[in-house]
Amino acid sequence: MRVQSVDQLFLHGLTYVYDAEKQLTEALPKMAEAAENPQLRQAFEQHLSETKEHVGRSEEIFKRMNQQPQANPNAILKQMRQEAEQMIQNTDQGPVRDAALIVAGNQVEHFEMACWGSLRTFAKLLGKEDVADIIQKTLDEEKQADAKLTQIGEQQVNIQALHKSASASAGAR
């Protein structure tokens, strides 16, 4: 479909973010399972619950726009998922893996914030304040998830990973 208007651009973007949220409902349980830190595991599990709500909100937005929910394959998120899965496979369980999971989670959150932020702007331009409000709630949750991951990394996991790395380096000498 050739996009020729802001409302078409909005719907086009919505199909991609809808797919991204659906992909995350599959990826987040794997990330939670791979995490050793209990707070990190809980953060992924909480965000999984929110992500399921994001899927539902996306469907509500389609309905308000008089459209059937449609997911266009989101190659960017697919690549991010593959990177996270490779990181899980290439690290031992522990703080170094947890640090890598936080990086992967932050990358996804920033991508989602960009997508939802653009959609909110388009919804406002189109005079769809009700839709913009739904999007804002999702955007706020994405920002909170990002901040939570950053906090866990900065206050716990990254320091633990550094100590683990130093111990591994000392043992290799």
Short mmCIF file of N, CA and C in Angstrom, two decimals:
data_model
loop_
_atom_site.label_atom_id
_atom_site.label_comp_id
_atom_site.label_asym_id
_atom_site.label_seq_id
_atom_site.Cartn_x
_atom_site.Cartn_y
_atom_site.Cartn_z
N MET A 1 0.84 -1.18 0.00
CA MET A 1 0.00 0.00 0.00
C MET A 1 0.88 1.25 0.00
N ARG A 2 0.61 2.13 -0.90
CA ARG A 2 1.33 3.40 -0.97
C ARG A 2 0.71 4.37 0.03
N VAL A 3 1.53 4.89 0.94
CA VAL A 3 1.07 5.81 1.98
C VAL A 3 1.08 7.22 1.41
N GLN A 4 -0.11 7.87 1.44
CA GLN A 4 -0.23 9.19 0.83
C GLN A 4 -0.84 10.24 1.75
N SER A 5 -1.10 9.86 3.00
CA SER A 5 -1.70 10.82 3.93
C SER A 5 -1.26 10.49 5.36
N VAL A 6 -1.46 11.45 6.25
CA VAL A 6 -1.07 11.24 7.65
C VAL A 6 -1.92 10.13 8.27
N ASP A 7 -3.20 10.06 7.93
CA ASP A 7 -4.02 8.99 8.52
C ASP A 7 -3.57 7.62 8.03
N GLN A 8 -3.14 7.53 6.78
CA GLN A 8 -2.59 6.27 6.28
C GLN A 8 -1.25 5.97 6.95
N LEU A 9 -0.44 7.00 7.15
CA LEU A 9 0.84 6.82 7.83
C LEU A 9 0.62 6.35 9.27
N PHE A 10 -0.39 6.93 9.93
CA PHE A 10 -0.74 6.50 11.28
C PHE A 10 -1.10 5.02 11.30
N LEU A 11 -2.01 4.62 10.42
CA LEU A 11 -2.44 3.22 10.39
C LEU A 11 -1.30 2.29 10.02
N HIS A 12 -0.46 2.73 9.10
CA HIS A 12 0.70 1.93 8.70
C HIS A 12 1.62 1.72 9.91
N GLY A 13 1.90 2.78 10.65
CA GLY A 13 2.73 2.67 11.84
C GLY A 13 2.09 1.80 12.90
N LEU A 14 0.78 1.90 13.04
CA LEU A 14 0.06 1.10 14.02
C LEU A 14 0.19 -0.39 13.71
N THR A 15 0.16 -0.76 12.43
CA THR A 15 0.29 -2.18 12.08
C THR A 15 1.66 -2.72 12.48
N TYR A 16 2.68 -1.88 12.40
CA TYR A 16 4.03 -2.31 12.78
C TYR A 16 4.20 -2.39 14.29
N VAL A 17 3.66 -1.42 15.02
CA VAL A 17 3.80 -1.45 16.47
C VAL A 17 2.92 -2.56 17.06
N TYR A 18 1.81 -2.84 16.42
CA TYR A 18 0.95 -3.96 16.84
C TYR A 18 1.72 -5.27 16.74
N ASP A 19 2.41 -5.46 15.63
CA ASP A 19 3.23 -6.67 15.48
C ASP A 19 4.35 -6.69 16.51
N ALA A 20 4.97 -5.55 16.75
CA ALA A 20 6.06 -5.49 17.73
C ALA A 20 5.57 -5.92 19.11
N GLU A 21 4.42 -5.41 19.52
CA GLU A 21 3.88 -5.77 20.83
C GLU A 21 3.55 -7.26 20.89
N LYS A 22 3.01 -7.80 19.80
CA LYS A 22 2.71 -9.24 19.77
C LYS A 22 3.99 -10.06 19.85
N GLN A 23 5.04 -9.62 19.15
CA GLN A 23 6.32 -10.33 19.23
C GLN A 23 6.86 -10.32 20.66
N LEU A 24 6.68 -9.20 21.34
CA LEU A 24 7.20 -9.08 22.70
C LEU A 24 6.48 -10.00 23.67
N THR A 25 5.23 -10.33 23.40
CA THR A 25 4.55 -11.28 24.28
C THR A 25 5.20 -12.66 24.20
N GLU A 26 5.94 -12.91 23.14
CA GLU A 26 6.69 -14.16 23.00
C GLU A 26 8.10 -14.03 23.56
N ALA A 27 8.71 -12.86 23.41
CA ALA A 27 10.11 -12.68 23.81
C ALA A 27 10.28 -12.45 25.31
N LEU A 28 9.39 -11.70 25.92
CA LEU A 28 9.55 -11.35 27.34
C LEU A 28 9.58 -12.55 28.28
N PRO A 29 8.77 -13.59 28.07
CA PRO A 29 8.89 -14.75 28.96
C PRO A 29 10.27 -15.41 28.89
N LYS A 30 10.86 -15.43 27.71
CA LYS A 30 12.21 -16.00 27.55
C LYS A 30 13.24 -15.15 28.27
N MET A 31 13.08 -13.85 28.18
CA MET A 31 14.01 -12.94 28.86
C MET A 31 13.87 -13.07 30.37
N ALA A 32 12.64 -13.18 30.85
CA ALA A 32 12.41 -13.35 32.29
C ALA A 32 13.03 -14.65 32.78
N GLU A 33 12.84 -15.70 32.01
CA GLU A 33 13.39 -17.00 32.39
C GLU A 33 14.92 -16.99 32.40
N ALA A 34 15.52 -16.24 31.51
CA ALA A 34 16.98 -16.19 31.40
C ALA A 34 17.61 -15.31 32.48
N ALA A 35 16.83 -14.44 33.09
CA ALA A 35 17.36 -13.50 34.09
C ALA A 35 17.59 -14.21 35.42
N GLU A 36 18.72 -13.92 36.04
CA GLU A 36 19.01 -14.48 37.37
C GLU A 36 18.53 -13.53 38.47
N ASN A 37 18.72 -12.24 38.26
CA ASN A 37 18.35 -11.24 39.26
C ASN A 37 16.82 -11.25 39.44
N PRO A 38 16.34 -11.44 40.68
CA PRO A 38 14.89 -11.52 40.88
C PRO A 38 14.14 -10.24 40.50
N GLN A 39 14.74 -9.09 40.73
CA GLN A 39 14.07 -7.83 40.36
C GLN A 39 13.99 -7.68 38.85
N LEU A 40 15.03 -8.12 38.16
CA LEU A 40 15.02 -8.07 36.70
C LEU A 40 13.96 -9.02 36.16
N ARG A 41 13.92 -10.23 36.69
CA ARG A 41 12.92 -11.19 36.27
C ARG A 41 11.52 -10.61 36.49
N GLN A 42 11.30 -10.01 37.65
CA GLN A 42 10.00 -9.42 37.97
C GLN A 42 9.67 -8.26 37.01
N ALA A 43 10.67 -7.46 36.67
CA ALA A 43 10.45 -6.34 35.74
C ALA A 43 10.00 -6.86 34.37
N PHE A 44 10.64 -7.93 33.89
CA PHE A 44 10.24 -8.51 32.60
C PHE A 44 8.83 -9.10 32.70
N GLU A 45 8.53 -9.76 33.80
CA GLU A 45 7.19 -10.35 33.97
C GLU A 45 6.12 -9.27 34.06
N GLN A 46 6.40 -8.20 34.78
CA GLN A 46 5.45 -7.09 34.87
C GLN A 46 5.24 -6.46 33.50
N HIS A 47 6.33 -6.29 32.76
CA HIS A 47 6.18 -5.66 31.45
C HIS A 47 5.47 -6.59 30.47
N LEU A 48 5.59 -7.90 30.66
CA LEU A 48 4.82 -8.83 29.84
C LEU A 48 3.32 -8.59 30.04
N SER A 49 2.92 -8.42 31.29
CA SER A 49 1.52 -8.14 31.59
C SER A 49 1.08 -6.84 30.92
N GLU A 50 1.92 -5.81 31.01
CA GLU A 50 1.61 -4.53 30.36
C GLU A 50 1.57 -4.68 28.84
N THR A 51 2.49 -5.47 28.30
CA THR A 51 2.56 -5.65 26.85
C THR A 51 1.30 -6.32 26.32
N LYS A 52 0.77 -7.26 27.08
CA LYS A 52 -0.50 -7.88 26.68
C LYS A 52 -1.61 -6.81 26.64
N GLU A 53 -1.57 -5.88 27.58
CA GLU A 53 -2.52 -4.76 27.55
C GLU A 53 -2.28 -3.87 26.34
N HIS A 54 -1.01 -3.70 25.96
CA HIS A 54 -0.68 -2.88 24.79
C HIS A 54 -1.26 -3.49 23.52
N VAL A 55 -1.22 -4.82 23.44
CA VAL A 55 -1.84 -5.50 22.30
C VAL A 55 -3.33 -5.18 22.27
N GLY A 56 -3.98 -5.29 23.42
CA GLY A 56 -5.41 -4.97 23.50
C GLY A 56 -5.71 -3.52 23.18
N ARG A 57 -4.85 -2.62 23.66
CA ARG A 57 -5.05 -1.20 23.34
C ARG A 57 -4.88 -0.95 21.85
N SER A 58 -3.91 -1.62 21.25
CA SER A 58 -3.72 -1.48 19.80
C SER A 58 -4.99 -1.89 19.07
N GLU A 59 -5.58 -3.00 19.50
CA GLU A 59 -6.81 -3.47 18.87
C GLU A 59 -7.95 -2.46 19.07
N GLU A 60 -7.98 -1.83 20.25
CA GLU A 60 -8.99 -0.80 20.52
C GLU A 60 -8.77 0.41 19.60
N ILE A 61 -7.51 0.76 19.37
CA ILE A 61 -7.22 1.89 18.48
C ILE A 61 -7.67 1.58 17.06
N PHE A 62 -7.37 0.35 16.58
CA PHE A 62 -7.85 -0.04 15.26
C PHE A 62 -9.37 0.13 15.19
N LYS A 63 -10.06 -0.33 16.22
CA LYS A 63 -11.52 -0.24 16.25
C LYS A 63 -11.97 1.22 16.18
N ARG A 64 -11.33 2.08 16.96
CA ARG A 64 -11.71 3.50 16.95
C ARG A 64 -11.42 4.17 15.61
N MET A 65 -10.48 3.60 14.87
CA MET A 65 -10.14 4.13 13.54
C MET A 65 -10.95 3.41 12.45
N ASN A 66 -11.94 2.60 12.87
CA ASN A 66 -12.79 1.84 11.95
C ASN A 66 -12.00 0.90 11.05
N GLN A 67 -11.02 0.24 11.65
CA GLN A 67 -10.16 -0.70 10.92
C GLN A 67 -10.11 -2.03 11.66
N GLN A 68 -9.88 -3.09 10.92
CA GLN A 68 -9.63 -4.39 11.53
C GLN A 68 -8.17 -4.44 11.98
N PRO A 69 -7.90 -5.03 13.15
CA PRO A 69 -6.49 -5.15 13.57
C PRO A 69 -5.68 -5.92 12.53
N GLN A 70 -4.54 -5.37 12.22
CA GLN A 70 -3.65 -5.98 11.23
C GLN A 70 -2.22 -5.77 11.68
N ALA A 71 -1.43 -6.83 11.59
CA ALA A 71 -0.02 -6.75 11.97
C ALA A 71 0.85 -6.88 10.73
N ASN A 72 1.67 -5.88 10.48
CA ASN A 72 2.70 -5.98 9.45
C ASN A 72 3.97 -6.44 10.13
N PRO A 73 4.66 -7.42 9.56
CA PRO A 73 5.87 -7.94 10.21
C PRO A 73 6.88 -6.83 10.50
N ASN A 74 7.26 -6.73 11.76
CA ASN A 74 8.20 -5.70 12.20
C ASN A 74 9.60 -6.30 12.22
N ALA A 75 10.35 -6.08 11.15
CA ALA A 75 11.68 -6.67 11.01
C ALA A 75 12.67 -6.12 12.03
N ILE A 76 12.49 -4.88 12.44
CA ILE A 76 13.40 -4.28 13.41
C ILE A 76 13.29 -5.01 14.74
N LEU A 77 12.07 -5.21 15.22
CA LEU A 77 11.91 -5.91 16.49
C LEU A 77 12.32 -7.37 16.36
N LYS A 78 12.07 -7.97 15.22
CA LYS A 78 12.50 -9.35 15.00
C LYS A 78 14.01 -9.46 15.16
N GLN A 79 14.74 -8.51 14.59
CA GLN A 79 16.20 -8.51 14.70
C GLN A 79 16.63 -8.31 16.16
N MET A 80 15.96 -7.42 16.87
CA MET A 80 16.28 -7.20 18.28
C MET A 80 16.05 -8.47 19.09
N ARG A 81 14.97 -9.18 18.79
CA ARG A 81 14.69 -10.46 19.47
C ARG A 81 15.79 -11.46 19.20
N GLN A 82 16.22 -11.55 17.96
CA GLN A 82 17.28 -12.50 17.61
C GLN A 82 18.57 -12.16 18.33
N GLU A 83 18.89 -10.88 18.43
CA GLU A 83 20.10 -10.46 19.15
C GLU A 83 20.01 -10.85 20.62
N ALA A 84 18.85 -10.64 21.22
CA ALA A 84 18.66 -11.00 22.64
C ALA A 84 18.79 -12.51 22.82
N GLU A 85 18.21 -13.28 21.92
CA GLU A 85 18.30 -14.73 22.01
C GLU A 85 19.73 -15.21 21.86
N GLN A 86 20.49 -14.60 20.95
CA GLN A 86 21.90 -14.95 20.79
C GLN A 86 22.69 -14.61 22.05
N MET A 87 22.39 -13.47 22.66
CA MET A 87 23.08 -13.07 23.88
C MET A 87 22.80 -14.07 25.00
N ILE A 88 21.58 -14.53 25.09
CA ILE A 88 21.23 -15.52 26.10
C ILE A 88 22.03 -16.80 25.86
N GLN A 89 22.12 -17.22 24.62
CA GLN A 89 22.84 -18.45 24.29
C GLN A 89 24.35 -18.31 24.50
N ASN A 90 24.88 -17.10 24.33
CA ASN A 90 26.33 -16.90 24.37
C ASN A 90 26.86 -16.41 25.71
N THR A 91 26.01 -16.39 26.74
CA THR A 91 26.45 -15.99 28.07
C THR A 91 25.97 -17.01 29.09
N ASP A 92 26.75 -17.16 30.15
CA ASP A 92 26.33 -18.00 31.26
C ASP A 92 25.32 -17.23 32.09
N GLN A 93 24.43 -17.98 32.75
CA GLN A 93 23.47 -17.31 33.62
C GLN A 93 24.23 -16.59 34.72
N GLY A 94 23.82 -15.38 35.00
CA GLY A 94 24.47 -14.59 36.04
C GLY A 94 24.41 -13.12 35.68
N PRO A 95 25.20 -12.31 36.41
CA PRO A 95 25.10 -10.86 36.24
C PRO A 95 25.52 -10.34 34.86
N VAL A 96 26.45 -11.00 34.19
CA VAL A 96 26.85 -10.54 32.85
C VAL A 96 25.68 -10.73 31.88
N ARG A 97 25.03 -11.89 31.96
CA ARG A 97 23.85 -12.11 31.11
C ARG A 97 22.75 -11.12 31.48
N ASP A 98 22.55 -10.90 32.77
CA ASP A 98 21.51 -9.95 33.20
C ASP A 98 21.79 -8.55 32.64
N ALA A 99 23.06 -8.14 32.65
CA ALA A 99 23.42 -6.83 32.10
C ALA A 99 23.09 -6.79 30.60
N ALA A 100 23.38 -7.87 29.90
CA ALA A 100 23.07 -7.94 28.47
C ALA A 100 21.55 -7.90 28.24
N LEU A 101 20.80 -8.56 29.10
CA LEU A 101 19.34 -8.54 28.98
C LEU A 101 18.79 -7.14 29.20
N ILE A 102 19.40 -6.41 30.13
CA ILE A 102 18.96 -5.03 30.37
C ILE A 102 19.22 -4.17 29.14
N VAL A 103 20.39 -4.34 28.53
CA VAL A 103 20.70 -3.59 27.31
C VAL A 103 19.66 -3.91 26.24
N ALA A 104 19.38 -5.20 26.05
CA ALA A 104 18.39 -5.60 25.04
C ALA A 104 17.02 -5.01 25.36
N GLY A 105 16.64 -5.06 26.62
CA GLY A 105 15.36 -4.50 27.04
C GLY A 105 15.28 -3.01 26.82
N ASN A 106 16.35 -2.30 27.17
CA ASN A 106 16.38 -0.84 26.94
C ASN A 106 16.28 -0.51 25.45
N GLN A 107 16.96 -1.29 24.62
CA GLN A 107 16.89 -1.04 23.17
C GLN A 107 15.46 -1.17 22.67
N VAL A 108 14.78 -2.22 23.11
CA VAL A 108 13.40 -2.44 22.70
C VAL A 108 12.50 -1.31 23.20
N GLU A 109 12.69 -0.92 24.47
CA GLU A 109 11.86 0.15 25.02
C GLU A 109 12.05 1.45 24.26
N HIS A 110 13.28 1.78 23.91
CA HIS A 110 13.52 3.02 23.16
C HIS A 110 12.88 2.96 21.78
N PHE A 111 12.95 1.81 21.15
CA PHE A 111 12.29 1.62 19.85
C PHE A 111 10.78 1.81 19.99
N GLU A 112 10.21 1.18 21.01
CA GLU A 112 8.77 1.31 21.23
C GLU A 112 8.37 2.75 21.55
N MET A 113 9.17 3.43 22.35
CA MET A 113 8.87 4.83 22.68
C MET A 113 8.86 5.68 21.42
N ALA A 114 9.79 5.42 20.51
CA ALA A 114 9.82 6.18 19.25
C ALA A 114 8.56 5.90 18.43
N CYS A 115 8.18 4.63 18.35
CA CYS A 115 6.98 4.26 17.58
C CYS A 115 5.72 4.87 18.17
N TRP A 116 5.52 4.64 19.46
CA TRP A 116 4.30 5.15 20.11
C TRP A 116 4.28 6.67 20.15
N GLY A 117 5.44 7.29 20.35
CA GLY A 117 5.50 8.75 20.37
C GLY A 117 5.09 9.36 19.04
N SER A 118 5.55 8.77 17.96
CA SER A 118 5.16 9.24 16.62
C SER A 118 3.67 9.06 16.40
N LEU A 119 3.15 7.90 16.80
CA LEU A 119 1.72 7.64 16.62
C LEU A 119 0.87 8.62 17.44
N ARG A 120 1.33 8.94 18.65
CA ARG A 120 0.60 9.92 19.47
C ARG A 120 0.55 11.27 18.76
N THR A 121 1.68 11.69 18.20
CA THR A 121 1.74 12.96 17.48
C THR A 121 0.77 12.96 16.30
N PHE A 122 0.77 11.87 15.53
CA PHE A 122 -0.14 11.78 14.39
C PHE A 122 -1.60 11.78 14.84
N ALA A 123 -1.90 11.06 15.92
CA ALA A 123 -3.28 11.02 16.42
C ALA A 123 -3.75 12.43 16.80
N LYS A 124 -2.88 13.19 17.45
CA LYS A 124 -3.24 14.57 17.81
C LYS A 124 -3.46 15.42 16.56
N LEU A 125 -2.58 15.27 15.57
CA LEU A 125 -2.74 16.02 14.32
C LEU A 125 -4.06 15.70 13.64
N LEU A 126 -4.48 14.45 13.77
CA LEU A 126 -5.72 14.01 13.13
C LEU A 126 -6.96 14.33 13.96
N GLY A 127 -6.75 14.96 15.12
CA GLY A 127 -7.87 15.32 15.98
C GLY A 127 -8.46 14.14 16.73
N LYS A 128 -7.69 13.08 16.86
CA LYS A 128 -8.14 11.86 17.56
C LYS A 128 -7.59 11.87 18.99
N GLU A 129 -8.10 12.79 19.80
CA GLU A 129 -7.61 12.94 21.18
C GLU A 129 -7.83 11.69 22.01
N ASP A 130 -8.96 10.99 21.77
CA ASP A 130 -9.22 9.76 22.51
C ASP A 130 -8.15 8.71 22.21
N VAL A 131 -7.76 8.61 20.96
CA VAL A 131 -6.70 7.68 20.56
C VAL A 131 -5.36 8.14 21.13
N ALA A 132 -5.09 9.43 21.07
CA ALA A 132 -3.84 9.97 21.62
C ALA A 132 -3.73 9.67 23.11
N ASP A 133 -4.85 9.72 23.83
CA ASP A 133 -4.85 9.41 25.26
C ASP A 133 -4.51 7.94 25.52
N ILE A 134 -5.06 7.05 24.70
CA ILE A 134 -4.74 5.62 24.83
C ILE A 134 -3.25 5.41 24.56
N ILE A 135 -2.76 6.04 23.53
CA ILE A 135 -1.35 5.90 23.18
C ILE A 135 -0.47 6.47 24.28
N GLN A 136 -0.87 7.59 24.86
CA GLN A 136 -0.07 8.21 25.93
C GLN A 136 0.08 7.26 27.11
N LYS A 137 -0.97 6.56 27.46
CA LYS A 137 -0.90 5.60 28.56
C LYS A 137 0.14 4.52 28.25
N THR A 138 0.11 4.01 27.03
CA THR A 138 1.08 3.00 26.62
C THR A 138 2.49 3.59 26.62
N LEU A 139 2.63 4.78 26.09
CA LEU A 139 3.94 5.44 26.05
C LEU A 139 4.49 5.64 27.46
N ASP A 140 3.64 6.04 28.39
CA ASP A 140 4.07 6.20 29.79
C ASP A 140 4.56 4.88 30.37
N GLU A 141 3.87 3.79 30.07
CA GLU A 141 4.30 2.48 30.58
C GLU A 141 5.62 2.05 29.96
N GLU A 142 5.83 2.36 28.69
CA GLU A 142 7.11 2.03 28.05
C GLU A 142 8.24 2.81 28.72
N LYS A 143 8.00 4.09 29.00
CA LYS A 143 9.02 4.91 29.67
C LYS A 143 9.32 4.38 31.06
N GLN A 144 8.28 3.96 31.78
CA GLN A 144 8.48 3.41 33.12
C GLN A 144 9.26 2.10 33.07
N ALA A 145 8.97 1.26 32.09
CA ALA A 145 9.70 -0.01 31.95
C ALA A 145 11.17 0.27 31.66
N ASP A 146 11.44 1.22 30.79
CA ASP A 146 12.82 1.60 30.47
C ASP A 146 13.53 2.11 31.72
N ALA A 147 12.88 2.98 32.47
CA ALA A 147 13.49 3.53 33.69
C ALA A 147 13.76 2.44 34.72
N LYS A 148 12.84 1.49 34.83
CA LYS A 148 13.01 0.39 35.79
C LYS A 148 14.21 -0.46 35.41
N LEU A 149 14.33 -0.80 34.14
CA LEU A 149 15.48 -1.59 33.68
C LEU A 149 16.78 -0.84 33.94
N THR A 150 16.79 0.45 33.63
CA THR A 150 17.99 1.27 33.85
C THR A 150 18.35 1.29 35.33
N GLN A 151 17.37 1.45 36.18
CA GLN A 151 17.61 1.49 37.62
C GLN A 151 18.19 0.16 38.12
N ILE A 152 17.63 -0.95 37.69
CA ILE A 152 18.15 -2.26 38.09
C ILE A 152 19.58 -2.43 37.62
N GLY A 153 19.86 -1.99 36.39
CA GLY A 153 21.22 -2.08 35.87
C GLY A 153 22.19 -1.22 36.65
N GLU A 154 21.84 0.04 36.85
CA GLU A 154 22.77 0.97 37.50
C GLU A 154 22.97 0.67 38.98
N GLN A 155 21.93 0.23 39.66
CA GLN A 155 22.03 0.04 41.11
C GLN A 155 22.48 -1.35 41.52
N GLN A 156 22.36 -2.34 40.62
CA GLN A 156 22.69 -3.70 41.01
C GLN A 156 23.50 -4.45 39.96
N VAL A 157 22.86 -4.74 38.87
CA VAL A 157 23.37 -5.73 37.92
C VAL A 157 24.70 -5.33 37.30
N ASN A 158 24.84 -4.09 36.86
CA ASN A 158 26.08 -3.70 36.18
C ASN A 158 27.28 -3.81 37.11
N ILE A 159 27.11 -3.44 38.37
CA ILE A 159 28.20 -3.55 39.35
C ILE A 159 28.53 -5.02 39.59
N GLN A 160 27.50 -5.85 39.72
CA GLN A 160 27.72 -7.28 39.90
C GLN A 160 28.41 -7.88 38.68
N ALA A 161 28.02 -7.45 37.50
CA ALA A 161 28.65 -7.95 36.28
C ALA A 161 30.11 -7.54 36.21
N LEU A 162 30.42 -6.32 36.64
CA LEU A 162 31.80 -5.86 36.66
C LEU A 162 32.64 -6.71 37.60
N HIS A 163 32.13 -6.99 38.79
CA HIS A 163 32.85 -7.83 39.75
C HIS A 163 33.03 -9.24 39.21
N LYS A 164 32.01 -9.76 38.56
CA LYS A 164 32.08 -11.09 37.96
C LYS A 164 33.13 -11.11 36.86
N SER A 165 33.18 -10.07 36.05
CA SER A 165 34.18 -9.97 34.98
C SER A 165 35.58 -9.88 35.55
N ALA A 166 35.75 -9.10 36.61
CA ALA A 166 37.07 -8.95 37.24
C ALA A 166 37.52 -10.27 37.82
N SER A 167 36.61 -11.01 38.44
CA SER A 167 36.95 -12.32 39.00
C SER A 167 37.34 -13.30 37.90
N ALA A 168 36.60 -13.26 36.80
CA ALA A 168 36.90 -14.16 35.68
C ALA A 168 38.25 -13.82 35.07
N SER A 169 38.56 -12.53 34.95
CA SER A 169 39.85 -12.10 34.39
C SER A 169 41.00 -12.51 35.30
N ALA A 170 40.82 -12.34 36.60
CA ALA A 170 41.87 -12.70 37.56
C ALA A 170 42.11 -14.20 37.55
N GLY A 171 41.05 -14.98 37.39
CA GLY A 171 41.18 -16.43 37.35
C GLY A 171 41.83 -16.93 36.08
N ALA A 172 41.75 -16.15 35.02
CA ALA A 172 42.32 -16.55 33.72
C ALA A 172 43.81 -16.27 33.65
N ARG A 173 44.33 -15.49 34.59
CA ARG A 173 45.76 -15.13 34.54
C ARG A 173 46.64 -16.22 35.02
#
